[in-house]
């Protein structure tokens, strides 16, 4: 089936950390099995990284819908490429 991804804009400034919840990325694929959905980080944040909360400082390139539901993933603004705000997309 078709994949539908809805995302609320989230803006971070230097030092901010936002835990991804089902309010931020919400995806469905029509199979009624959201636990099998995987997200790939194709364009990492410019000023930080996506990481597992239990492994701070280690960027990840993918995570699952179950990780989001369990609130195990965060977007961290670490000012790694200069000052500025960042929007999670």
JSON list of N, CA, C and O in Angstrom, two decimals, residues 1 7 12 22 24 29-30 40 43-44 47 50 52 58 63 66 68-69 71 77-78 84-85:
[
{"chain": "A", "resi": 1, "resn": "UNK", "atom": "N", "xyz": [0.80, -1.19, 0.00]},
{"chain": "A", "resi": 1, "resn": "UNK", "atom": "CA", "xyz": [0.00, 0.00, 0.00]},
{"chain": "A", "resi": 1, "resn": "UNK", "atom": "C", "xyz": [0.85, 1.25, 0.00]},
{"chain": "A", "resi": 1, "resn": "UNK", "atom": "O", "xyz": [2.07, 1.21, 0.07]},
{"chain": "A", "resi": 7, "resn": "UNK", "atom": "N", "xyz": [4.19, 14.94, 9.47]},
{"chain": "A", "resi": 7, "resn": "UNK", "atom": "CA", "xyz": [5.18, 15.42, 10.43]},
{"chain": "A", "resi": 7, "resn": "UNK", "atom": "C", "xyz": [4.84, 16.83, 10.86]},
{"chain": "A", "resi": 7, "resn": "UNK", "atom": "O", "xyz": [4.58, 17.70, 10.04]},
{"chain": "A", "resi": 12, "resn": "UNK", "atom": "N", "xyz": [14.47, 23.52, 16.82]},
{"chain": "A", "resi": 12, "resn": "UNK", "atom": "CA", "xyz": [15.41, 23.39, 17.92]},
{"chain": "A", "resi": 12, "resn": "UNK", "atom": "C", "xyz": [16.45, 24.50, 17.82]},
{"chain": "A", "resi": 12, "resn": "UNK", "atom": "O", "xyz": [16.80, 24.93, 16.72]},
{"chain": "A", "resi": 22, "resn": "UNK", "atom": "N", "xyz": [4.90, 10.08, 18.63]},
{"chain": "A", "resi": 22, "resn": "UNK", "atom": "CA", "xyz": [4.01, 9.85, 17.49]},
{"chain": "A", "resi": 22, "resn": "UNK", "atom": "C", "xyz": [3.32, 11.14, 17.04]},
{"chain": "A", "resi": 22, "resn": "UNK", "atom": "O", "xyz": [2.66, 11.14, 16.01]},
{"chain": "A", "resi": 24, "resn": "UNK", "atom": "N", "xyz": [5.12, 13.79, 16.25]},
{"chain": "A", "resi": 24, "resn": "UNK", "atom": "CA", "xyz": [6.07, 14.41, 15.31]},
{"chain": "A", "resi": 24, "resn": "UNK", "atom": "C", "xyz": [6.07, 13.62, 14.00]},
{"chain": "A", "resi": 24, "resn": "UNK", "atom": "O", "xyz": [5.52, 14.07, 13.02]},
{"chain": "A", "resi": 29, "resn": "UNK", "atom": "N", "xyz": [1.19, 2.68, 6.42]},
{"chain": "A", "resi": 29, "resn": "UNK", "atom": "CA", "xyz": [1.40, 2.11, 5.08]},
{"chain": "A", "resi": 29, "resn": "UNK", "atom": "C", "xyz": [0.21, 1.29, 4.61]},
{"chain": "A", "resi": 29, "resn": "UNK", "atom": "O", "xyz": [0.30, 0.56, 3.64]},
{"chain": "A", "resi": 30, "resn": "UNK", "atom": "N", "xyz": [-0.90, 1.38, 5.32]},
{"chain": "A", "resi": 30, "resn": "UNK", "atom": "CA", "xyz": [-2.10, 0.70, 4.89]},
{"chain": "A", "resi": 30, "resn": "UNK", "atom": "C", "xyz": [-2.16, -0.77, 5.28]},
{"chain": "A", "resi": 30, "resn": "UNK", "atom": "O", "xyz": [-3.13, -1.44, 4.99]},
{"chain": "A", "resi": 40, "resn": "UNK", "atom": "N", "xyz": [14.24, 5.93, 7.63]},
{"chain": "A", "resi": 40, "resn": "UNK", "atom": "CA", "xyz": [15.64, 6.09, 7.24]},
{"chain": "A", "resi": 40, "resn": "UNK", "atom": "C", "xyz": [15.95, 7.58, 7.29]},
{"chain": "A", "resi": 40, "resn": "UNK", "atom": "O", "xyz": [15.18, 8.40, 6.78]},
{"chain": "A", "resi": 43, "resn": "UNK", "atom": "N", "xyz": [18.50, 12.63, 5.14]},
{"chain": "A", "resi": 43, "resn": "UNK", "atom": "CA", "xyz": [19.12, 13.94, 5.21]},
{"chain": "A", "resi": 43, "resn": "UNK", "atom": "C", "xyz": [19.27, 14.28, 6.69]},
{"chain": "A", "resi": 43, "resn": "UNK", "atom": "O", "xyz": [18.34, 14.78, 7.32]},
{"chain": "A", "resi": 44, "resn": "UNK", "atom": "N", "xyz": [20.45, 13.99, 7.27]},
{"chain": "A", "resi": 44, "resn": "UNK", "atom": "CA", "xyz": [20.63, 14.24, 8.71]},
{"chain": "A", "resi": 44, "resn": "UNK", "atom": "C", "xyz": [20.51, 15.73, 9.05]},
{"chain": "A", "resi": 44, "resn": "UNK", "atom": "O", "xyz": [20.73, 16.58, 8.19]},
{"chain": "A", "resi": 47, "resn": "UNK", "atom": "N", "xyz": [22.60, 20.81, 12.13]},
{"chain": "A", "resi": 47, "resn": "UNK", "atom": "CA", "xyz": [23.19, 21.28, 13.38]},
{"chain": "A", "resi": 47, "resn": "UNK", "atom": "C", "xyz": [23.14, 20.25, 14.50]},
{"chain": "A", "resi": 47, "resn": "UNK", "atom": "O", "xyz": [23.08, 20.61, 15.67]},
{"chain": "A", "resi": 50, "resn": "UNK", "atom": "N", "xyz": [20.25, 12.71, 14.84]},
{"chain": "A", "resi": 50, "resn": "UNK", "atom": "CA", "xyz": [19.21, 11.85, 15.39]},
{"chain": "A", "resi": 50, "resn": "UNK", "atom": "C", "xyz": [19.94, 10.74, 16.13]},
{"chain": "A", "resi": 50, "resn": "UNK", "atom": "O", "xyz": [20.90, 10.17, 15.62]},
{"chain": "A", "resi": 52, "resn": "UNK", "atom": "N", "xyz": [19.62, 7.54, 19.53]},
{"chain": "A", "resi": 52, "resn": "UNK", "atom": "CA", "xyz": [18.84, 6.85, 20.56]},
{"chain": "A", "resi": 52, "resn": "UNK", "atom": "C", "xyz": [19.13, 7.52, 21.90]},
{"chain": "A", "resi": 52, "resn": "UNK", "atom": "O", "xyz": [20.28, 7.84, 22.20]},
{"chain": "A", "resi": 58, "resn": "UNK", "atom": "N", "xyz": [25.77, 9.27, 19.72]},
{"chain": "A", "resi": 58, "resn": "UNK", "atom": "CA", "xyz": [25.97, 8.32, 18.63]},
{"chain": "A", "resi": 58, "resn": "UNK", "atom": "C", "xyz": [24.86, 8.52, 17.60]},
{"chain": "A", "resi": 58, "resn": "UNK", "atom": "O", "xyz": [23.70, 8.18, 17.86]},
{"chain": "A", "resi": 63, "resn": "UNK", "atom": "N", "xyz": [15.58, 4.07, 12.32]},
{"chain": "A", "resi": 63, "resn": "UNK", "atom": "CA", "xyz": [14.89, 3.71, 13.56]},
{"chain": "A", "resi": 63, "resn": "UNK", "atom": "C", "xyz": [13.51, 3.24, 13.18]},
{"chain": "A", "resi": 63, "resn": "UNK", "atom": "O", "xyz": [13.05, 3.43, 12.04]},
{"chain": "A", "resi": 66, "resn": "UNK", "atom": "N", "xyz": [8.25, 1.49, 16.33]},
{"chain": "A", "resi": 66, "resn": "UNK", "atom": "CA", "xyz": [8.22, 1.05, 17.73]},
{"chain": "A", "resi": 66, "resn": "UNK", "atom": "C", "xyz": [9.17, 1.89, 18.59]},
{"chain": "A", "resi": 66, "resn": "UNK", "atom": "O", "xyz": [8.87, 2.17, 19.75]},
{"chain": "A", "resi": 68, "resn": "UNK", "atom": "N", "xyz": [9.82, 5.02, 18.09]},
{"chain": "A", "resi": 68, "resn": "UNK", "atom": "CA", "xyz": [9.12, 6.30, 18.29]},
{"chain": "A", "resi": 68, "resn": "UNK", "atom": "C", "xyz": [8.04, 6.15, 19.35]},
{"chain": "A", "resi": 68, "resn": "UNK", "atom": "O", "xyz": [7.93, 6.97, 20.26]},
{"chain": "A", "resi": 69, "resn": "UNK", "atom": "N", "xyz": [7.25, 5.08, 19.26]},
{"chain": "A", "resi": 69, "resn": "UNK", "atom": "CA", "xyz": [6.18, 4.84, 20.24]},
{"chain": "A", "resi": 69, "resn": "UNK", "atom": "C", "xyz": [6.77, 4.72, 21.65]},
{"chain": "A", "resi": 69, "resn": "UNK", "atom": "O", "xyz": [6.21, 5.25, 22.61]},
{"chain": "A", "resi": 71, "resn": "UNK", "atom": "N", "xyz": [9.38, 6.15, 22.67]},
{"chain": "A", "resi": 71, "resn": "UNK", "atom": "CA", "xyz": [10.11, 7.39, 22.93]},
{"chain": "A", "resi": 71, "resn": "UNK", "atom": "C", "xyz": [11.59, 7.13, 23.21]},
{"chain": "A", "resi": 71, "resn": "UNK", "atom": "O", "xyz": [12.17, 7.61, 24.18]},
{"chain": "A", "resi": 77, "resn": "UNK", "atom": "N", "xyz": [20.25, 19.11, 18.88]},
{"chain": "A", "resi": 77, "resn": "UNK", "atom": "CA", "xyz": [20.91, 20.24, 18.24]},
{"chain": "A", "resi": 77, "resn": "UNK", "atom": "C", "xyz": [22.20, 20.48, 19.01]},
{"chain": "A", "resi": 77, "resn": "UNK", "atom": "O", "xyz": [22.17, 20.90, 20.16]},
{"chain": "A", "resi": 78, "resn": "UNK", "atom": "N", "xyz": [23.32, 20.20, 18.38]},
{"chain": "A", "resi": 78, "resn": "UNK", "atom": "CA", "xyz": [24.60, 20.34, 19.09]},
{"chain": "A", "resi": 78, "resn": "UNK", "atom": "C", "xyz": [25.49, 21.41, 18.50]},
{"chain": "A", "resi": 78, "resn": "UNK", "atom": "O", "xyz": [26.67, 21.50, 18.85]},
{"chain": "A", "resi": 84, "resn": "UNK", "atom": "N", "xyz": [22.60, 28.46, 14.69]},
{"chain": "A", "resi": 84, "resn": "UNK", "atom": "CA", "xyz": [21.36, 28.54, 13.93]},
{"chain": "A", "resi": 84, "resn": "UNK", "atom": "C", "xyz": [20.29, 27.62, 14.47]},
{"chain": "A", "resi": 84, "resn": "UNK", "atom": "O", "xyz": [20.56, 26.73, 15.24]},
{"chain": "A", "resi": 85, "resn": "UNK", "atom": "N", "xyz": [19.07, 27.89, 14.04]},
{"chain": "A", "resi": 85, "resn": "UNK", "atom": "CA", "xyz": [17.95, 27.03, 14.41]},
{"chain": "A", "resi": 85, "resn": "UNK", "atom": "C", "xyz": [17.88, 25.89, 13.42]},
{"chain": "A", "resi": 85, "resn": "UNK", "atom": "O", "xyz": [18.37, 25.97, 12.30]}
]
